[in-house]
Amino acid sequence: MGILENRQILVTGVTTPESIAYAVVRVAQQEGARVIVANLPRAVNITRRVVARLETVPEVLGLDVTDDGQLGALADDLRERGFAHLDGLVHAIAYAHPQRALGGAFLQTEWDDVGLSLHTSAYSLKSLAMACRPLLGRGSSIVGLTYDAGVSWPAYDWMGVSKAALESVSRYLARYLGPDGVRCNLVSAGPLNTMSKKAIPGADLFDDEWARRAPLGWDPDDAGPTAKAVVALLSDWFPATTGQIVHVDGGVASTGA
């Protein structure tokens, strides 16, 4: 019996087979979960082709987490698809304009691009949690993805700021949803060769840094360790853990220069 046996999970952000969210779906299913996947409406057909590779093909729904109307209809949409409740929710959503908000453009970035990044990458965690709240019971778990926002990184710019905001949002969700028995945690992964990473100008610099500093070593093509951490937090094996950030980065967060 897997650690997610009979649990129902919503996973957002499955876009390519290399995405962390795709690995989460795969591992969650292996551990017994029933999974439903969400992505932007314009990307639904792409997501359907991607998840068709899985042994058990999950249903895919369109969802723009910056659209209040779609968020307002989400709980009913899930119920209509047979998800009367959710035991877990995975937030794997982030966006910043590659040329205007990343790659060294920090000092020139205008508010419209900053606001879009913060809304999509950070505020959406709260929005998604509230949209799903009617379906989240005691013992349920929300897990998001971050990238060590305690320090600055070359080229990461406003996404770094957005991840710092995401980390704070997670802590406040943990505070306010805790009395309902709902946990909220983040996993901070090392650099993985996802579509999001490839969109960051100069992101290859991260690979060199991890190759030099990770005590355990680091494989940027293997999202498995990160997915396993997400699945562990979705399970009931961390019943008293909330508001935390679990680092899955080969140990880089624990090292100095």
PDB file of C-alpha atoms in Angstrom:
ATOM      1  CA  MET A   1       0.000   0.000   0.000  1.00  0.00           C
ATOM      2  CA  GLY A   2       1.403   3.406  -0.993  1.00  0.00           C
ATOM      3  CA  ILE A   3       1.576   6.456   1.249  1.00  0.00           C
ATOM      4  CA  LEU A   4      -1.122   8.243  -0.790  1.00  0.00           C
ATOM      5  CA  GLU A   5      -3.498   5.271  -0.983  1.00  0.00           C
ATOM      6  CA  ASN A   6      -7.104   6.470  -1.480  1.00  0.00           C
ATOM      7  CA  ARG A   7      -6.068  10.131  -1.435  1.00  0.00           C
ATOM      8  CA  GLN A   8      -7.293  12.593  -4.077  1.00  0.00           C
ATOM      9  CA  ILE A   9      -4.796  15.165  -5.319  1.00  0.00           C
ATOM     10  CA  LEU A  10      -4.981  18.179  -7.635  1.00  0.00           C
ATOM     11  CA  VAL A  11      -1.674  18.945  -9.384  1.00  0.00           C
ATOM     12  CA  THR A  12      -1.202  22.179 -11.343  1.00  0.00           C
ATOM     13  CA  GLY A  13       1.494  23.152 -13.820  1.00  0.00           C
ATOM     14  CA  VAL A  14       2.039  19.951 -15.816  1.00  0.00           C
ATOM     15  CA  THR A  15       3.385  21.235 -19.130  1.00  0.00           C
ATOM     16  CA  THR A  16       6.203  18.911 -20.240  1.00  0.00           C
ATOM     17  CA  PRO A  17       7.521  15.477 -19.222  1.00  0.00           C
ATOM     18  CA  GLU A  18      10.503  17.281 -17.675  1.00  0.00           C
ATOM     19  CA  SER A  19       8.374  19.403 -15.342  1.00  0.00           C
ATOM     20  CA  ILE A  20       8.468  18.791 -11.617  1.00  0.00           C
ATOM     21  CA  ALA A  21       4.668  18.605 -11.631  1.00  0.00           C
ATOM     22  CA  TYR A  22       4.738  15.717 -14.118  1.00  0.00           C
ATOM     23  CA  ALA A  23       7.143  13.810 -11.855  1.00  0.00           C
ATOM     24  CA  VAL A  24       4.845  14.531  -8.902  1.00  0.00           C
ATOM     25  CA  VAL A  25       1.860  13.054 -10.758  1.00  0.00           C
ATOM     26  CA  ARG A  26       3.857   9.951 -11.638  1.00  0.00           C
ATOM     27  CA  VAL A  27       5.117   9.352  -8.086  1.00  0.00           C
ATOM     28  CA  ALA A  28       1.761  10.203  -6.504  1.00  0.00           C
ATOM     29  CA  GLN A  29       0.015   7.658  -8.698  1.00  0.00           C
ATOM     30  CA  GLN A  30       2.639   5.056  -7.851  1.00  0.00           C
ATOM     31  CA  GLU A  31       1.855   5.735  -4.184  1.00  0.00           C
ATOM     32  CA  GLY A  32      -1.860   5.123  -4.703  1.00  0.00           C
ATOM     33  CA  ALA A  33      -3.291   8.606  -5.283  1.00  0.00           C
ATOM     34  CA  ARG A  34      -6.114   9.493  -7.610  1.00  0.00           C
ATOM     35  CA  VAL A  35      -4.831  12.582  -9.424  1.00  0.00           C
ATOM     36  CA  ILE A  36      -6.467  15.312 -11.476  1.00  0.00           C
ATOM     37  CA  VAL A  37      -4.275  17.776 -13.377  1.00  0.00           C
ATOM     38  CA  ALA A  38      -4.806  21.461 -14.173  1.00  0.00           C
ATOM     39  CA  ASN A  39      -3.074  23.839 -16.544  1.00  0.00           C
ATOM     40  CA  LEU A  40      -3.855  27.049 -18.407  1.00  0.00           C
ATOM     41  CA  PRO A  41      -6.847  26.586 -20.742  1.00  0.00           C
ATOM     42  CA  ARG A  42      -4.685  27.325 -23.789  1.00  0.00           C
ATOM     43  CA  ALA A  43      -2.245  24.584 -22.719  1.00  0.00           C
ATOM     44  CA  VAL A  44      -4.788  21.860 -21.925  1.00  0.00           C
ATOM     45  CA  ASN A  45      -4.254  19.949 -25.173  1.00  0.00           C
ATOM     46  CA  ILE A  46      -0.485  19.983 -24.622  1.00  0.00           C
ATOM     47  CA  THR A  47      -0.960  18.715 -21.076  1.00  0.00           C
ATOM     48  CA  ARG A  48      -3.265  15.936 -22.257  1.00  0.00           C
ATOM     49  CA  ARG A  49      -0.603  14.729 -24.686  1.00  0.00           C
ATOM     50  CA  VAL A  50       2.026  14.834 -21.922  1.00  0.00           C
ATOM     51  CA  VAL A  51       0.014  12.895 -19.310  1.00  0.00           C
ATOM     52  CA  ALA A  52      -0.981  10.317 -21.925  1.00  0.00           C
ATOM     53  CA  ARG A  53       2.492   8.855 -21.309  1.00  0.00           C
ATOM     54  CA  LEU A  54       1.527   7.875 -17.771  1.00  0.00           C
ATOM     55  CA  GLU A  55       0.375   4.373 -16.942  1.00  0.00           C
ATOM     56  CA  THR A  56      -2.834   5.828 -15.514  1.00  0.00           C
ATOM     57  CA  VAL A  57      -3.926   8.855 -17.546  1.00  0.00           C
ATOM     58  CA  PRO A  58      -5.381  11.551 -15.275  1.00  0.00           C
ATOM     59  CA  GLU A  59      -8.176  13.899 -16.258  1.00  0.00           C
ATOM     60  CA  VAL A  60      -7.053  17.404 -17.258  1.00  0.00           C
ATOM     61  CA  LEU A  61      -8.939  20.620 -16.607  1.00  0.00           C
ATOM     62  CA  GLY A  62      -8.259  24.160 -17.767  1.00  0.00           C
ATOM     63  CA  LEU A  63      -7.521  26.705 -15.049  1.00  0.00           C
ATOM     64  CA  ASP A  64      -6.063  30.198 -15.069  1.00  0.00           C
ATOM     65  CA  VAL A  65      -5.202  30.975 -11.444  1.00  0.00           C
ATOM     66  CA  THR A  66      -5.274  34.726 -12.163  1.00  0.00           C
ATOM     67  CA  ASP A  67      -8.918  34.525 -13.332  1.00  0.00           C
ATOM     68  CA  ASP A  68     -11.383  35.000 -10.465  1.00  0.00           C
ATOM     69  CA  GLY A  69     -14.239  33.519 -12.465  1.00  0.00           C
ATOM     70  CA  GLN A  70     -12.390  30.284 -13.163  1.00  0.00           C
ATOM     71  CA  LEU A  71     -11.244  30.034  -9.552  1.00  0.00           C
ATOM     72  CA  GLY A  72     -14.797  30.606  -8.336  1.00  0.00           C
ATOM     73  CA  ALA A  73     -16.038  27.708 -10.455  1.00  0.00           C
ATOM     74  CA  LEU A  74     -13.188  25.336  -9.569  1.00  0.00           C
ATOM     75  CA  ALA A  75     -14.737  23.534  -6.585  1.00  0.00           C
ATOM     76  CA  ASP A  76     -17.949  22.784  -8.487  1.00  0.00           C
ATOM     77  CA  ASP A  77     -15.948  21.705 -11.541  1.00  0.00           C
ATOM     78  CA  LEU A  78     -13.980  19.252  -9.419  1.00  0.00           C
ATOM     79  CA  ARG A  79     -17.152  17.904  -7.817  1.00  0.00           C
ATOM     80  CA  GLU A  80     -18.681  17.335 -11.258  1.00  0.00           C
ATOM     81  CA  ARG A  81     -15.595  15.314 -12.188  1.00  0.00           C
ATOM     82  CA  GLY A  82     -16.033  13.055  -9.173  1.00  0.00           C
ATOM     83  CA  PHE A  83     -13.724  14.841  -6.711  1.00  0.00           C
ATOM     84  CA  ALA A  84     -16.093  15.493  -3.821  1.00  0.00           C
ATOM     85  CA  HIS A  85     -13.082  16.288  -1.648  1.00  0.00           C
ATOM     86  CA  LEU A  86      -9.347  16.911  -1.996  1.00  0.00           C
ATOM     87  CA  ASP A  87      -6.663  15.474   0.255  1.00  0.00           C
ATOM     88  CA  GLY A  88      -3.865  17.369  -1.441  1.00  0.00           C
ATOM     89  CA  LEU A  89      -3.121  20.338  -3.671  1.00  0.00           C
ATOM     90  CA  VAL A  90       0.141  20.971  -5.541  1.00  0.00           C
ATOM     91  CA  HIS A  91       0.958  24.527  -6.649  1.00  0.00           C
ATOM     92  CA  ALA A  92       3.543  24.363  -9.440  1.00  0.00           C
ATOM     93  CA  ILE A  93       2.840  27.714 -11.078  1.00  0.00           C
ATOM     94  CA  ALA A  94       5.232  30.572 -11.762  1.00  0.00           C
ATOM     95  CA  TYR A  95       5.803  33.187 -14.447  1.00  0.00           C
ATOM     96  CA  ALA A  96       7.972  36.251 -15.084  1.00  0.00           C
ATOM     97  CA  HIS A  97       8.639  37.803 -18.472  1.00  0.00           C
ATOM     98  CA  PRO A  98      11.981  36.336 -19.664  1.00  0.00           C
ATOM     99  CA  GLN A  99      13.341  39.553 -21.178  1.00  0.00           C
ATOM    100  CA  ARG A 100      11.724  42.234 -19.036  1.00  0.00           C
ATOM    101  CA  ALA A 101      11.860  40.676 -15.542  1.00  0.00           C
ATOM    102  CA  LEU A 102      14.695  38.122 -15.682  1.00  0.00           C
ATOM    103  CA  GLY A 103      18.251  37.775 -16.949  1.00  0.00           C
ATOM    104  CA  GLY A 104      19.673  40.932 -15.367  1.00  0.00           C
ATOM    105  CA  ALA A 105      16.763  43.270 -16.164  1.00  0.00           C
ATOM    106  CA  PHE A 106      15.951  43.818 -12.470  1.00  0.00           C
ATOM    107  CA  LEU A 107      16.600  47.570 -12.323  1.00  0.00           C
ATOM    108  CA  GLN A 108      14.630  48.278 -15.493  1.00  0.00           C
ATOM    109  CA  THR A 109      11.552  46.119 -14.800  1.00  0.00           C
ATOM    110  CA  GLU A 110       8.283  48.081 -14.738  1.00  0.00           C
ATOM    111  CA  TRP A 111       5.467  47.465 -12.256  1.00  0.00           C
ATOM    112  CA  ASP A 112       3.159  45.797 -14.777  1.00  0.00           C
ATOM    113  CA  ASP A 113       5.680  42.975 -15.225  1.00  0.00           C
ATOM    114  CA  VAL A 114       6.438  42.832 -11.498  1.00  0.00           C
ATOM    115  CA  GLY A 115       2.743  42.686 -10.672  1.00  0.00           C
ATOM    116  CA  LEU A 116       2.145  39.911 -13.190  1.00  0.00           C
ATOM    117  CA  SER A 117       4.972  37.851 -11.712  1.00  0.00           C
ATOM    118  CA  LEU A 118       3.786  38.354  -8.129  1.00  0.00           C
ATOM    119  CA  HIS A 119       0.168  37.589  -9.004  1.00  0.00           C
ATOM    120  CA  THR A 120       0.958  34.454 -10.991  1.00  0.00           C
ATOM    121  CA  SER A 121       3.785  33.086  -8.858  1.00  0.00           C
ATOM    122  CA  ALA A 122       2.853  34.050  -5.288  1.00  0.00           C
ATOM    123  CA  TYR A 123      -0.666  35.405  -4.789  1.00  0.00           C
ATOM    124  CA  SER A 124      -2.004  32.468  -6.795  1.00  0.00           C
ATOM    125  CA  LEU A 125      -1.053  30.102  -3.966  1.00  0.00           C
ATOM    126  CA  LYS A 126      -3.548  31.862  -1.721  1.00  0.00           C
ATOM    127  CA  SER A 127      -6.106  32.132  -4.536  1.00  0.00           C
ATOM    128  CA  LEU A 128      -5.873  28.441  -5.388  1.00  0.00           C
ATOM    129  CA  ALA A 129      -6.008  27.415  -1.732  1.00  0.00           C
ATOM    130  CA  MET A 130      -9.163  29.462  -1.169  1.00  0.00           C
ATOM    131  CA  ALA A 131     -10.785  28.138  -4.361  1.00  0.00           C
ATOM    132  CA  CYS A 132     -10.196  24.584  -3.145  1.00  0.00           C
ATOM    133  CA  ARG A 133     -10.915  25.248   0.529  1.00  0.00           C
ATOM    134  CA  PRO A 134     -14.475  23.844   0.405  1.00  0.00           C
ATOM    135  CA  LEU A 135     -12.966  20.503  -0.637  1.00  0.00           C
ATOM    136  CA  LEU A 136     -10.026  20.448   1.803  1.00  0.00           C
ATOM    137  CA  GLY A 137     -10.717  18.568   5.018  1.00  0.00           C
ATOM    138  CA  ARG A 138      -8.701  17.921   8.149  1.00  0.00           C
ATOM    139  CA  GLY A 139      -5.424  16.216   7.324  1.00  0.00           C
ATOM    140  CA  SER A 140      -5.217  17.669   3.825  1.00  0.00           C
ATOM    141  CA  SER A 141      -1.990  19.156   2.532  1.00  0.00           C
ATOM    142  CA  ILE A 142      -1.003  22.022   0.233  1.00  0.00           C
ATOM    143  CA  VAL A 143       2.491  21.870  -1.277  1.00  0.00           C
ATOM    144  CA  GLY A 144       4.155  24.507  -3.451  1.00  0.00           C
ATOM    145  CA  LEU A 145       7.489  24.781  -5.218  1.00  0.00           C
ATOM    146  CA  THR A 146      10.117  27.417  -4.535  1.00  0.00           C
ATOM    147  CA  TYR A 147      13.757  28.106  -5.272  1.00  0.00           C
ATOM    148  CA  ASP A 148      15.740  29.298  -2.246  1.00  0.00           C
ATOM    149  CA  ALA A 149      14.555  32.900  -1.980  1.00  0.00           C
ATOM    150  CA  GLY A 150      16.612  33.648   1.126  1.00  0.00           C
ATOM    151  CA  VAL A 151      19.426  34.947  -1.083  1.00  0.00           C
ATOM    152  CA  SER A 152      19.744  36.653  -4.472  1.00  0.00           C
ATOM    153  CA  TRP A 153      20.694  34.680  -7.584  1.00  0.00           C
ATOM    154  CA  PRO A 154      22.177  35.837 -10.891  1.00  0.00           C
ATOM    155  CA  ALA A 155      19.521  36.258 -13.605  1.00  0.00           C
ATOM    156  CA  TYR A 156      16.632  35.190 -11.324  1.00  0.00           C
ATOM    157  CA  ASP A 157      15.676  38.789 -10.552  1.00  0.00           C
ATOM    158  CA  TRP A 158      11.918  39.356 -10.074  1.00  0.00           C
ATOM    159  CA  MET A 159      11.198  35.643  -9.957  1.00  0.00           C
ATOM    160  CA  GLY A 160      13.423  35.578  -6.875  1.00  0.00           C
ATOM    161  CA  VAL A 161      11.297  38.335  -5.362  1.00  0.00           C
ATOM    162  CA  SER A 162       8.153  36.439  -6.319  1.00  0.00           C
ATOM    163  CA  LYS A 163       9.460  33.246  -4.704  1.00  0.00           C
ATOM    164  CA  ALA A 164      10.221  35.209  -1.524  1.00  0.00           C
ATOM    165  CA  ALA A 165       6.609  36.378  -1.565  1.00  0.00           C
ATOM    166  CA  LEU A 166       5.450  32.798  -2.196  1.00  0.00           C
ATOM    167  CA  GLU A 167       7.372  31.599   0.837  1.00  0.00           C
ATOM    168  CA  SER A 168       5.701  34.249   2.993  1.00  0.00           C
ATOM    169  CA  VAL A 169       2.257  33.426   1.586  1.00  0.00           C
ATOM    170  CA  SER A 170       2.839  29.776   2.482  1.00  0.00           C
ATOM    171  CA  ARG A 171       3.654  30.659   6.070  1.00  0.00           C
ATOM    172  CA  TYR A 172       0.495  32.766   6.411  1.00  0.00           C
ATOM    173  CA  LEU A 173      -1.642  30.051   4.845  1.00  0.00           C
ATOM    174  CA  ALA A 174      -0.155  27.646   7.372  1.00  0.00           C
ATOM    175  CA  ARG A 175      -1.189  30.048  10.152  1.00  0.00           C
ATOM    176  CA  TYR A 176      -4.740  30.643   8.966  1.00  0.00           C
ATOM    177  CA  LEU A 177      -5.596  27.175   7.637  1.00  0.00           C
ATOM    178  CA  GLY A 178      -3.938  25.256  10.450  1.00  0.00           C
ATOM    179  CA  PRO A 179      -6.978  25.440  12.755  1.00  0.00           C
ATOM    180  CA  ASP A 180      -8.922  23.632   9.999  1.00  0.00           C
ATOM    181  CA  GLY A 181      -6.316  20.872   9.963  1.00  0.00           C
ATOM    182  CA  VAL A 182      -4.863  21.947   6.602  1.00  0.00           C
ATOM    183  CA  ARG A 183      -1.077  21.976   6.227  1.00  0.00           C
ATOM    184  CA  CYS A 184       0.875  24.188   3.809  1.00  0.00           C
ATOM    185  CA  ASN A 185       4.548  23.618   2.992  1.00  0.00           C
ATOM    186  CA  LEU A 186       7.009  24.292   0.178  1.00  0.00           C
ATOM    187  CA  VAL A 187       9.744  22.249  -1.469  1.00  0.00           C
ATOM    188  CA  SER A 188      12.837  24.150  -2.561  1.00  0.00           C
ATOM    189  CA  ALA A 189      14.470  22.260  -5.401  1.00  0.00           C
ATOM    190  CA  GLY A 190      17.873  22.695  -6.932  1.00  0.00           C
ATOM    191  CA  PRO A 191      18.071  23.726 -10.610  1.00  0.00           C
ATOM    192  CA  LEU A 192      16.264  21.260 -12.866  1.00  0.00           C
ATOM    193  CA  ASN A 193      16.153  21.319 -16.648  1.00  0.00           C
ATOM    194  CA  THR A 194      12.513  22.305 -16.915  1.00  0.00           C
ATOM    195  CA  MET A 195      10.897  24.623 -19.432  1.00  0.00           C
ATOM    196  CA  SER A 196      10.749  27.317 -16.742  1.00  0.00           C
ATOM    197  CA  LYS A 197      14.484  27.139 -16.135  1.00  0.00           C
ATOM    198  CA  LYS A 198      15.281  27.201 -19.857  1.00  0.00           C
ATOM    199  CA  ALA A 199      13.290  30.441 -20.156  1.00  0.00           C
ATOM    200  CA  ILE A 200      15.673  32.245 -17.776  1.00  0.00           C
ATOM    201  CA  PRO A 201      18.548  33.936 -19.630  1.00  0.00           C
ATOM    202  CA  GLY A 202      21.831  32.785 -18.064  1.00  0.00           C
ATOM    203  CA  ALA A 203      20.252  29.958 -16.030  1.00  0.00           C
ATOM    204  CA  ASP A 204      23.110  27.603 -16.962  1.00  0.00           C
ATOM    205  CA  LEU A 205      25.144  29.445 -14.326  1.00  0.00           C
ATOM    206  CA  PHE A 206      23.142  27.544 -11.704  1.00  0.00           C
ATOM    207  CA  ASP A 207      24.348  24.181 -13.004  1.00  0.00           C
ATOM    208  CA  ASP A 208      27.989  25.167 -12.502  1.00  0.00           C
ATOM    209  CA  GLU A 209      27.248  26.363  -8.964  1.00  0.00           C
ATOM    210  CA  TRP A 210      25.466  23.130  -7.995  1.00  0.00           C
ATOM    211  CA  ALA A 211      28.156  20.961  -9.575  1.00  0.00           C
ATOM    212  CA  ARG A 212      30.709  22.746  -7.403  1.00  0.00           C
ATOM    213  CA  ARG A 213      28.819  23.004  -4.104  1.00  0.00           C
ATOM    214  CA  ALA A 214      26.320  20.150  -3.698  1.00  0.00           C
ATOM    215  CA  PRO A 215      27.695  17.681  -1.090  1.00  0.00           C
ATOM    216  CA  LEU A 216      25.448  14.915  -2.428  1.00  0.00           C
ATOM    217  CA  GLY A 217      25.928  15.915  -6.039  1.00  0.00           C
ATOM    218  CA  TRP A 218      23.071  17.075  -8.217  1.00  0.00           C
ATOM    219  CA  ASP A 219      21.467  15.776 -11.400  1.00  0.00           C
ATOM    220  CA  PRO A 220      19.576  18.609 -13.152  1.00  0.00           C
ATOM    221  CA  ASP A 221      17.770  16.070 -15.329  1.00  0.00           C
ATOM    222  CA  ASP A 222      16.227  14.115 -12.439  1.00  0.00           C
ATOM    223  CA  ALA A 223      13.072  15.603 -10.912  1.00  0.00           C
ATOM    224  CA  GLY A 224      12.431  12.369  -8.996  1.00  0.00           C
ATOM    225  CA  PRO A 225      13.920  13.410  -5.638  1.00  0.00           C
ATOM    226  CA  THR A 226      11.914  16.640  -5.658  1.00  0.00           C
ATOM    227  CA  ALA A 227       8.719  14.797  -6.575  1.00  0.00           C
ATOM    228  CA  LYS A 228       9.250  12.316  -3.757  1.00  0.00           C
ATOM    229  CA  ALA A 229       9.561  15.160  -1.254  1.00  0.00           C
ATOM    230  CA  VAL A 230       6.329  16.716  -2.514  1.00  0.00           C
ATOM    231  CA  VAL A 231       4.531  13.378  -2.260  1.00  0.00           C
ATOM    232  CA  ALA A 232       5.870  12.803   1.247  1.00  0.00           C
ATOM    233  CA  LEU A 233       4.450  16.172   2.329  1.00  0.00           C
ATOM    234  CA  LEU A 234       1.122  15.316   0.690  1.00  0.00           C
ATOM    235  CA  SER A 235       0.945  12.131   2.747  1.00  0.00           C
ATOM    236  CA  ASP A 236       0.088  11.794   6.432  1.00  0.00           C
ATOM    237  CA  TRP A 237       3.734  11.127   7.304  1.00  0.00           C
ATOM    238  CA  PHE A 238       4.193  14.822   8.224  1.00  0.00           C
ATOM    239  CA  PRO A 239       1.030  15.393  10.290  1.00  0.00           C
ATOM    240  CA  ALA A 240       2.495  18.149  12.472  1.00  0.00           C
ATOM    241  CA  THR A 241       4.626  19.957   9.870  1.00  0.00           C
ATOM    242  CA  THR A 242       3.353  23.187   8.328  1.00  0.00           C
ATOM    243  CA  GLY A 243       4.732  26.534   7.200  1.00  0.00           C
ATOM    244  CA  GLN A 244       8.068  24.912   6.357  1.00  0.00           C
ATOM    245  CA  ILE A 245      10.431  24.759   3.383  1.00  0.00           C
ATOM    246  CA  VAL A 246      12.013  21.391   2.642  1.00  0.00           C
ATOM    247  CA  HIS A 247      15.225  21.711   0.627  1.00  0.00           C
ATOM    248  CA  VAL A 248      15.852  19.100  -2.061  1.00  0.00           C
ATOM    249  CA  ASP A 249      19.024  20.504  -3.561  1.00  0.00           C
ATOM    250  CA  GLY A 250      21.855  18.069  -2.895  1.00  0.00           C
ATOM    251  CA  GLY A 251      22.709  20.047   0.248  1.00  0.00           C
ATOM    252  CA  VAL A 252      23.621  23.372  -1.321  1.00  0.00           C
ATOM    253  CA  ALA A 253      21.384  25.332   1.069  1.00  0.00           C
ATOM    254  CA  SER A 254      23.506  24.067   3.964  1.00  0.00           C
ATOM    255  CA  THR A 255      26.843  25.143   2.527  1.00  0.00           C
ATOM    256  CA  GLY A 256      28.781  28.380   2.367  1.00  0.00           C
ATOM    257  CA  ALA A 257      30.877  29.624  -0.534  1.00  0.00           C
TER     258      ALA A 257
END
